[in-house]
PDB file of C-alpha atoms in Angstrom:
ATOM      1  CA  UNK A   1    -113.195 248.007  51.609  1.00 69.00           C
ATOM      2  CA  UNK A   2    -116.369 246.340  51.027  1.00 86.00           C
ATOM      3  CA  UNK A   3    -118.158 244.638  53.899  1.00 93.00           C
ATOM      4  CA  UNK A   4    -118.895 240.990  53.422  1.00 96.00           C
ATOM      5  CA  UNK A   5    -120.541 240.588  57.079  1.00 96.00           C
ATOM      6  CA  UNK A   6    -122.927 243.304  58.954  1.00 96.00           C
ATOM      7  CA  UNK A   7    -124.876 242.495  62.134  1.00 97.00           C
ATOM      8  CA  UNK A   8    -126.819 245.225  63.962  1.00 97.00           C
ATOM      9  CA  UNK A   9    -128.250 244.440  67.213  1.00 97.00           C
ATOM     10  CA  UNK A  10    -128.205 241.405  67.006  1.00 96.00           C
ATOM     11  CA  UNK A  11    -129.410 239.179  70.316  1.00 96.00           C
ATOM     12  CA  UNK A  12    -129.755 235.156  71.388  1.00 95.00           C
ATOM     13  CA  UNK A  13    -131.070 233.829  74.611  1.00 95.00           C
ATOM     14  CA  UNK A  14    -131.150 230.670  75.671  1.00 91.00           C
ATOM     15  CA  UNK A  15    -133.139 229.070  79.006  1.00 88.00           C
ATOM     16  CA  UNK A  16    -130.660 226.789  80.952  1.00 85.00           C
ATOM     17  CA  UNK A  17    -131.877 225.555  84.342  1.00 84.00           C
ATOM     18  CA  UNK A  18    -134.720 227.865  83.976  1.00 84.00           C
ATOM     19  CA  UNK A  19    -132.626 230.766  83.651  1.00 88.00           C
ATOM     20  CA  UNK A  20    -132.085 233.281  80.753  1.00 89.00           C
ATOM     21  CA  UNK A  21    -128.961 233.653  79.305  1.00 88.00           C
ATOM     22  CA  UNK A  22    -128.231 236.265  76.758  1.00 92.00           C
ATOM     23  CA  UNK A  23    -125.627 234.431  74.343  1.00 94.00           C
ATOM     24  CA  UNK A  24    -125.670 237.601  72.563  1.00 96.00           C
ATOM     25  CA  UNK A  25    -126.875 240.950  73.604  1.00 95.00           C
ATOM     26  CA  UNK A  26    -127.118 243.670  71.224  1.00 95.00           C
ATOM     27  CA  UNK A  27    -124.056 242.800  69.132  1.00 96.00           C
ATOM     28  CA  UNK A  28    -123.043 244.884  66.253  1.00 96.00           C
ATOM     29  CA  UNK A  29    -120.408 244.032  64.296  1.00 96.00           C
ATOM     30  CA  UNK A  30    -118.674 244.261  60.356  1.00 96.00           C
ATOM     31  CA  UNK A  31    -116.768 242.142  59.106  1.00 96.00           C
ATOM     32  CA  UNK A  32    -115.091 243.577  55.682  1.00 95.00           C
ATOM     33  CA  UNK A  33    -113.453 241.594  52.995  1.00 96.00           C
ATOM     34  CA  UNK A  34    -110.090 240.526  53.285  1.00 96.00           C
ATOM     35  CA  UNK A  35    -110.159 241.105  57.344  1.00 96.00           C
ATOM     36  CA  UNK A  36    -109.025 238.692  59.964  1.00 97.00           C
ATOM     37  CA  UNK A  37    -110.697 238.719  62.707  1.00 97.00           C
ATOM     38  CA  UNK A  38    -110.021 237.369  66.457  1.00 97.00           C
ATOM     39  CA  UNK A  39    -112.597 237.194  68.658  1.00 96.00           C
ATOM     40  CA  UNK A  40    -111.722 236.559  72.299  1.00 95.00           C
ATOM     41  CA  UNK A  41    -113.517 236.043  75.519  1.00 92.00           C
ATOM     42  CA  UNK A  42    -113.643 233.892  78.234  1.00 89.00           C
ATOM     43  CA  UNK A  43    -115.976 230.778  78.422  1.00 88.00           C
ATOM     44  CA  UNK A  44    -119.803 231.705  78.492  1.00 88.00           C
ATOM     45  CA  UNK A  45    -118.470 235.377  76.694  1.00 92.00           C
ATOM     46  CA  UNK A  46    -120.539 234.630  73.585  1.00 93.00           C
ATOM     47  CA  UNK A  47    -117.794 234.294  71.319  1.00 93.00           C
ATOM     48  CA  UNK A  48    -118.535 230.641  70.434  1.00 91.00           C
ATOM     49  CA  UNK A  49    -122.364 231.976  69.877  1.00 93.00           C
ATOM     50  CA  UNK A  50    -120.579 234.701  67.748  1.00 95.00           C
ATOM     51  CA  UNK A  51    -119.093 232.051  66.040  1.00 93.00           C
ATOM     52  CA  UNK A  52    -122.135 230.069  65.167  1.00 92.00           C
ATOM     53  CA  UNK A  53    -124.412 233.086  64.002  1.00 94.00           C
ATOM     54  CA  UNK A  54    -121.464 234.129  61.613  1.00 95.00           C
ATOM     55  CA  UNK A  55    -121.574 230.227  60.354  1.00 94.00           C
ATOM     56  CA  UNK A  56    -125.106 230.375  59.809  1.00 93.00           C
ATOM     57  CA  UNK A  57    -125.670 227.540  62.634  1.00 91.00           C
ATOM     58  CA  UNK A  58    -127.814 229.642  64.656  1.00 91.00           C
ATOM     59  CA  UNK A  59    -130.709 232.371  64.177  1.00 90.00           C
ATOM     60  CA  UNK A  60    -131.049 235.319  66.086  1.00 93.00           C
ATOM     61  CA  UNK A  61    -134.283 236.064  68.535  1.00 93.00           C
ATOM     62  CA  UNK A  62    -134.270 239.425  67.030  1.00 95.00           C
ATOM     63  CA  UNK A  63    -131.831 241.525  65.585  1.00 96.00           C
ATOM     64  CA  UNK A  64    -130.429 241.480  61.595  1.00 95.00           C
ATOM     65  CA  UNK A  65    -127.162 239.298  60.278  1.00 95.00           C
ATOM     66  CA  UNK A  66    -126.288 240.601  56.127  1.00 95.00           C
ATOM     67  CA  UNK A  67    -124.231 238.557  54.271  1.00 95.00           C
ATOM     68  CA  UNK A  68    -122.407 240.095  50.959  1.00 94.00           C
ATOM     69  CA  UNK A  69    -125.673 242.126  51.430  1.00 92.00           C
ATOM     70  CA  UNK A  70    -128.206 240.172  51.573  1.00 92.00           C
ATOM     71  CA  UNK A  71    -130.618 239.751  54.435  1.00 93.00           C
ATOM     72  CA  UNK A  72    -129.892 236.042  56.094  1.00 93.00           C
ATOM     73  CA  UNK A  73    -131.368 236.256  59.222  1.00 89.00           C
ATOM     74  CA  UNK A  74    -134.703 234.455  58.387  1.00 83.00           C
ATOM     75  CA  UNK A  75    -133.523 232.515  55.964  1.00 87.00           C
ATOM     76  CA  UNK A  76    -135.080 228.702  55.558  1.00 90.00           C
ATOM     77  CA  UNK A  77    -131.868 225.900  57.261  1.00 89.00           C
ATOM     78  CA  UNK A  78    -132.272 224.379  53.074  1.00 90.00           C
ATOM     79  CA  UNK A  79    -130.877 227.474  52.394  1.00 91.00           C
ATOM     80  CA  UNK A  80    -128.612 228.485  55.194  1.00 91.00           C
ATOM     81  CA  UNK A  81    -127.237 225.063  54.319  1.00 89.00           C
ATOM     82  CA  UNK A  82    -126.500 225.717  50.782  1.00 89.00           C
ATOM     83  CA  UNK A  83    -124.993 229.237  51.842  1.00 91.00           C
ATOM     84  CA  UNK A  84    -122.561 227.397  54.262  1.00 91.00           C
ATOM     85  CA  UNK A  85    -121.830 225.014  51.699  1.00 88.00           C
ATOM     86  CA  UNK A  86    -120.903 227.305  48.792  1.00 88.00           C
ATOM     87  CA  UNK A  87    -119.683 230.289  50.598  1.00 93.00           C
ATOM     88  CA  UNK A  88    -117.919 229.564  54.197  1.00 95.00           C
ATOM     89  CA  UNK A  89    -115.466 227.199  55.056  1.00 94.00           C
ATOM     90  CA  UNK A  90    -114.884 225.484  58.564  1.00 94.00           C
ATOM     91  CA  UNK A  91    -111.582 224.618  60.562  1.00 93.00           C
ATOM     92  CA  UNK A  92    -112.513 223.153  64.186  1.00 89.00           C
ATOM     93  CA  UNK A  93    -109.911 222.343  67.096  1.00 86.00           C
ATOM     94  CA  UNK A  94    -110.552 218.472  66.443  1.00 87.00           C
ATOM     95  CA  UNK A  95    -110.267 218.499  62.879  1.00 90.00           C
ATOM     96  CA  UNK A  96    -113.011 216.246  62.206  1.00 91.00           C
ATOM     97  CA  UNK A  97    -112.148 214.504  59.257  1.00 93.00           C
ATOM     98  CA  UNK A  98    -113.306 210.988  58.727  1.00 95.00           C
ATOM     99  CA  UNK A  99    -110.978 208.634  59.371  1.00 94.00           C
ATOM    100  CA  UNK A 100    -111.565 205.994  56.799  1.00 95.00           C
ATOM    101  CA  UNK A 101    -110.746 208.262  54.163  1.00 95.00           C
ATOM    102  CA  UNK A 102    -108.036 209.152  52.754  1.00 95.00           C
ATOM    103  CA  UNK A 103    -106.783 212.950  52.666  1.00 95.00           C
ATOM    104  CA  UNK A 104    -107.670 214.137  49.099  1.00 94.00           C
ATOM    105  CA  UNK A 105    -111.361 212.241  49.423  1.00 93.00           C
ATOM    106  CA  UNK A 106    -111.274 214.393  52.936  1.00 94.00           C
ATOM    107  CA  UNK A 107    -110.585 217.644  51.521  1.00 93.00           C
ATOM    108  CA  UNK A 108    -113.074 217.151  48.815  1.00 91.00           C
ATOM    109  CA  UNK A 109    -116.088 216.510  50.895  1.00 89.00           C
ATOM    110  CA  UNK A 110    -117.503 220.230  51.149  1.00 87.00           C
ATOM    111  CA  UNK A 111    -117.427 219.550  46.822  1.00 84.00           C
ATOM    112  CA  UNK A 112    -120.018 216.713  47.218  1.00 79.00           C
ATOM    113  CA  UNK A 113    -121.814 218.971  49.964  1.00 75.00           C
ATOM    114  CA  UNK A 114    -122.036 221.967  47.731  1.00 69.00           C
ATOM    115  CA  UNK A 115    -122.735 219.628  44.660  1.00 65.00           C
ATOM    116  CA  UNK A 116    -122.275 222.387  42.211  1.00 56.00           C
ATOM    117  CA  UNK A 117    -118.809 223.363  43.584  1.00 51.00           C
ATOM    118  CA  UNK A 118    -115.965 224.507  41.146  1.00 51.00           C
ATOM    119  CA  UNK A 119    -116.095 221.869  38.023  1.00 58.00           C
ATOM    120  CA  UNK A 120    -112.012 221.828  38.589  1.00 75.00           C
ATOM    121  CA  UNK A 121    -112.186 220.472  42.282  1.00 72.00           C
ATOM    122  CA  UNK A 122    -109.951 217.346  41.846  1.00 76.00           C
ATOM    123  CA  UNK A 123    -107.424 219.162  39.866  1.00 82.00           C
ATOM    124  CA  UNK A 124    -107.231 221.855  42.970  1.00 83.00           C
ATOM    125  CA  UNK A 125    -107.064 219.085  45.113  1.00 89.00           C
ATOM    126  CA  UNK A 126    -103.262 218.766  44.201  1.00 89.00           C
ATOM    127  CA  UNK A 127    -102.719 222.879  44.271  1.00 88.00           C
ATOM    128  CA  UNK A 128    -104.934 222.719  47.814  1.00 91.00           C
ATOM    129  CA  UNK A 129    -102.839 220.140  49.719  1.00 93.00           C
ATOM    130  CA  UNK A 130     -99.695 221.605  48.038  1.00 91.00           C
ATOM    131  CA  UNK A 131    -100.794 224.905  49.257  1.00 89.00           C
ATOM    132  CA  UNK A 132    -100.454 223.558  52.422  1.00 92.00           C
ATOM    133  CA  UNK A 133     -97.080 221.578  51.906  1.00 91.00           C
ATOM    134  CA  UNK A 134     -99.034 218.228  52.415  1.00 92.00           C
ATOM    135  CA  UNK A 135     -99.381 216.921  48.492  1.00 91.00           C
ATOM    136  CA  UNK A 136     -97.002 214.186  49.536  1.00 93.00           C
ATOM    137  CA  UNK A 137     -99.737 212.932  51.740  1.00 93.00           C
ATOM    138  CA  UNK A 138    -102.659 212.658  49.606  1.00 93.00           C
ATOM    139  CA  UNK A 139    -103.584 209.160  49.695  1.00 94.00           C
ATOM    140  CA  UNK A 140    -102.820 208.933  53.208  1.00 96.00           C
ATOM    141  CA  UNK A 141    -105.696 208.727  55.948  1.00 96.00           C
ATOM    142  CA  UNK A 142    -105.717 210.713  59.142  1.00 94.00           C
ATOM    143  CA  UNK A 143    -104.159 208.100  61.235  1.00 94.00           C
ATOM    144  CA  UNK A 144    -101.024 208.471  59.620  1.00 95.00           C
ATOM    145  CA  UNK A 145    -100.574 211.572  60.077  1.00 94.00           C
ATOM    146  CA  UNK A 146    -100.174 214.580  62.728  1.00 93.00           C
ATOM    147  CA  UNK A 147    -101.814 216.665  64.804  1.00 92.00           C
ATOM    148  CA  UNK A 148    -100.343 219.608  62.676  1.00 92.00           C
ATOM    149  CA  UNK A 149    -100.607 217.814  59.432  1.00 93.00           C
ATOM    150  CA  UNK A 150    -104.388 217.255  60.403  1.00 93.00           C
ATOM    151  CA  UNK A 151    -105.072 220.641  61.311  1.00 92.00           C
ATOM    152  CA  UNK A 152    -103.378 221.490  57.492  1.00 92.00           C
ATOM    153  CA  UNK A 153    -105.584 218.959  56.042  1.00 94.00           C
ATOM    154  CA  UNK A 154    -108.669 220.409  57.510  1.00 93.00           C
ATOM    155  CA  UNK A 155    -107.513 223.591  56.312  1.00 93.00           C
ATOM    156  CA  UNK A 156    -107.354 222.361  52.907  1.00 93.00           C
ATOM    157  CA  UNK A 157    -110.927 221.038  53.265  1.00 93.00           C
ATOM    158  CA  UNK A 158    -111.782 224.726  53.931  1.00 93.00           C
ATOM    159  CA  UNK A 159    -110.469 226.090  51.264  1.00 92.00           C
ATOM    160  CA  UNK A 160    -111.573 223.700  48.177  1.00 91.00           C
ATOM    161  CA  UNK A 161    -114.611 225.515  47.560  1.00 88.00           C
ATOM    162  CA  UNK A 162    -112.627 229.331  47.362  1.00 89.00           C
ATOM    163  CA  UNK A 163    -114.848 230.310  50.237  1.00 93.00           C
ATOM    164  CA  UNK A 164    -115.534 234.079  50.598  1.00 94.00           C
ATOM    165  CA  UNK A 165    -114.940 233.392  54.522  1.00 96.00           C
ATOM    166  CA  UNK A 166    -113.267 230.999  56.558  1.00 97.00           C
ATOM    167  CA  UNK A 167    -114.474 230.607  60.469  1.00 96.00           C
ATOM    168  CA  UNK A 168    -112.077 228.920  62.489  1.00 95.00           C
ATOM    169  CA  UNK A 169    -112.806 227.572  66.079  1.00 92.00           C
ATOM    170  CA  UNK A 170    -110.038 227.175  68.600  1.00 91.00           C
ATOM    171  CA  UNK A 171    -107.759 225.673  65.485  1.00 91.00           C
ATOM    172  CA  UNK A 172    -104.537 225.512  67.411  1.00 90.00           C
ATOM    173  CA  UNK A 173    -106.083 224.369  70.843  1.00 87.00           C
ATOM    174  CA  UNK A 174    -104.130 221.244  70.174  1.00 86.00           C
ATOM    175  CA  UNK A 175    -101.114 221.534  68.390  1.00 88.00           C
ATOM    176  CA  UNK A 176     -98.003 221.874  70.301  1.00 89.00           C
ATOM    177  CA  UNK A 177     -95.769 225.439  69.846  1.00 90.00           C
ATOM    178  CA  UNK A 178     -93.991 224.907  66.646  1.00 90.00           C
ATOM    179  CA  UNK A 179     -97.281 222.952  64.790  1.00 89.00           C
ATOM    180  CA  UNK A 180     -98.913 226.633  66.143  1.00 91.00           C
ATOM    181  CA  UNK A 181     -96.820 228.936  64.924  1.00 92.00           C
ATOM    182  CA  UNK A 182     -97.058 227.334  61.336  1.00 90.00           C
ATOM    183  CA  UNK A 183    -100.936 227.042  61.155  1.00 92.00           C
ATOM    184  CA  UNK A 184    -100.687 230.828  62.310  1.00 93.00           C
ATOM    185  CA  UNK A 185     -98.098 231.208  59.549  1.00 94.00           C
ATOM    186  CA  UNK A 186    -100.122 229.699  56.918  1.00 93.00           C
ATOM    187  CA  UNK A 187    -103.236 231.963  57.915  1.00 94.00           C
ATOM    188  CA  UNK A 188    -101.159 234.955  57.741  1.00 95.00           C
ATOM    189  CA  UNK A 189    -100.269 233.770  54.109  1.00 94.00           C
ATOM    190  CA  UNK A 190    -103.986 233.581  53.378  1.00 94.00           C
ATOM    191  CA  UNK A 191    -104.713 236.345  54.228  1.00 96.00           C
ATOM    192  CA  UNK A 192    -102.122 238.540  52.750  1.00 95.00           C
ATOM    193  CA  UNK A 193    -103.713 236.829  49.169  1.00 94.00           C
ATOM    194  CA  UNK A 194    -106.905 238.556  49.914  1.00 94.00           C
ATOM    195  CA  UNK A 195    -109.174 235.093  52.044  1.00 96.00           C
ATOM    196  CA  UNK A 196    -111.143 236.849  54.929  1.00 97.00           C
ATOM    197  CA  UNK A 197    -110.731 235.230  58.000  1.00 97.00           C
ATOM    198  CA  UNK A 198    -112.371 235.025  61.025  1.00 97.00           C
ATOM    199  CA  UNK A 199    -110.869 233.195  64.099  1.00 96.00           C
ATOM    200  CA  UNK A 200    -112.090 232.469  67.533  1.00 94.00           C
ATOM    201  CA  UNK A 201    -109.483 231.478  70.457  1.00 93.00           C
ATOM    202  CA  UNK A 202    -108.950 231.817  74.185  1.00 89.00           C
ATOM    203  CA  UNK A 203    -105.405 231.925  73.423  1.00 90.00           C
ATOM    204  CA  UNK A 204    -104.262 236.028  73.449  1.00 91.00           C
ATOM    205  CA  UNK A 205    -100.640 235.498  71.799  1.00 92.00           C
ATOM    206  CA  UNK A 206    -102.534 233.406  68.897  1.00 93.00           C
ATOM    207  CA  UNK A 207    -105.702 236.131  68.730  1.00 94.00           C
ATOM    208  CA  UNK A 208    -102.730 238.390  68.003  1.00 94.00           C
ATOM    209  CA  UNK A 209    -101.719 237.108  64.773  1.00 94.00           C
ATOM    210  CA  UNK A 210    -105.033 238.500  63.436  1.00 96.00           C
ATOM    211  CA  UNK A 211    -105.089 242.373  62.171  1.00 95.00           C
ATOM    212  CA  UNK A 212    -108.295 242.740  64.603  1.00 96.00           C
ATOM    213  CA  UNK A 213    -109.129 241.546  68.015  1.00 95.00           C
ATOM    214  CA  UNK A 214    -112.530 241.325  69.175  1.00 95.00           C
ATOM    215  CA  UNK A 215    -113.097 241.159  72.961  1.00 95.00           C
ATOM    216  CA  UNK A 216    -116.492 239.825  74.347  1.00 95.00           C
ATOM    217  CA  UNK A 217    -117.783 239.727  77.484  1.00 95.00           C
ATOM    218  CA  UNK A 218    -121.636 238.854  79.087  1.00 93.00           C
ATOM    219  CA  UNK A 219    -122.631 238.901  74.999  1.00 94.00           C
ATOM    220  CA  UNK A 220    -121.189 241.917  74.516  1.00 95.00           C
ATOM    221  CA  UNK A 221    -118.588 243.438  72.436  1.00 95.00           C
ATOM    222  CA  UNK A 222    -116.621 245.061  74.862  1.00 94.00           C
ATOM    223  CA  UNK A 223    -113.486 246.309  72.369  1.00 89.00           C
ATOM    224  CA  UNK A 224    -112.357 246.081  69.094  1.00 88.00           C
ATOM    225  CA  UNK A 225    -108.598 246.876  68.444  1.00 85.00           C
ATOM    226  CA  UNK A 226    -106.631 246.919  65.173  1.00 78.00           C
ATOM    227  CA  UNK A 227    -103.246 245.470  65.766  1.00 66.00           C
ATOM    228  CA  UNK A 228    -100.565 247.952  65.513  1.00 55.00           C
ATOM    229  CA  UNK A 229     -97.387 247.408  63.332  1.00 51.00           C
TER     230      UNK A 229
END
């Protein structure tokens, strides 16, 4: 299996009250196509750090971060935002769509960002939001809808672009048990097509959906465990 991800020793520090805190400290870590990935940790582990380097929203202080083997860790942010545009896709805990549009405009927006996304965007629009059993709902806005149904939106948004990775940050921190299990349902179902996936969550029964768990501690990787059958 081919790696899409590789970072070797890879550290961040940050100054906070005039102290040093290693974010990340010496992480190494592959990420190979068609994985799904949970990283775990408790608050001020690094994972959310983790989370951002992957994303291309942070640089490392030293270390190297190769993506589909190329060398990103100096990159120029032009570029890192064109990379996150056409290549990664984003699901966050609060959704963050815009409320005064409606769904299909929503899920479209990382088309616009990308501006040379796939030519057939609108007509995947349809296959998208179907995808995620919500084409009844396209000309709806967010109000309307969910908590669940937002979440499924936003993963529709992710997906428009046929990213080569999807990050996803806390995505079922709140959803209630059933809206949950079908978010972890439809990731499963991603996943199984071949989309690499790489989730974040404090939440162990939800980090073990994912074929690997990553555990972090003090900006370390302290374990990583395949999940058994």
């Amino acid at each position: 299996m081919a790696s899409l991800i590789e970072l070797n020793n890879v550290r961040r520090t940050y100054q906070v009250g005039g102290e040093a805190v290693h974010a990340l400290d010496g992480v190494d870590l592959t990420i190979n196509e068609g994985d799904f990935v949970a990283i775990v940790g408790t608050s001020g582990s690094g994972k959310s750090t983790l989370m951002h380097m992957l994303g291309l929203m942070d640089r490392p202080d030293s270390g190297q971060m190769r993506f589909e083997g190329n060398d990103v860790t100096k990159l120029r942010a032009a570029a890192q935002a064109t990379l996150r545009a056409r290549k990664l896709g984003f699901i966050f805990q609060a959704f963050n769509l815009l409320p005064r549009l409606t769904v299909t405009e929503n899920v479209l927006l990382p088309v616009t960002y990308a501006r040379d996304g796939p030519g057939d965007a609108k007509e995947r629009v349809v296959s998208t939001l179907d995808r995620v059993g919500l084409a009844h709902r396209a000309k709806h806005r967010p109000s309307q809808m969910s908590g669940g149904e937002r979440q499924r939106v936003a993963i529709a948004r992710a997906l428009i672009n046929r990213p080569r990775l999807i990050l996803a940050d806390e995505p079922t921190g709140n959803l209630d048990t059933q809206n949950v299990e079908r978010i972890l349902t439809l990731f499963k179902e991603l996943n199984a097509e071949g989309q690499t996936i790489v989730l974040v969550t404090h939440d162990l029964d939800v980090a073990a959906t994912a074929k690997r768990q990553i555990k972090m501690a003090d900006g370390k990787i302290v374990s990583s465990d395949e999940a058994s059958d």
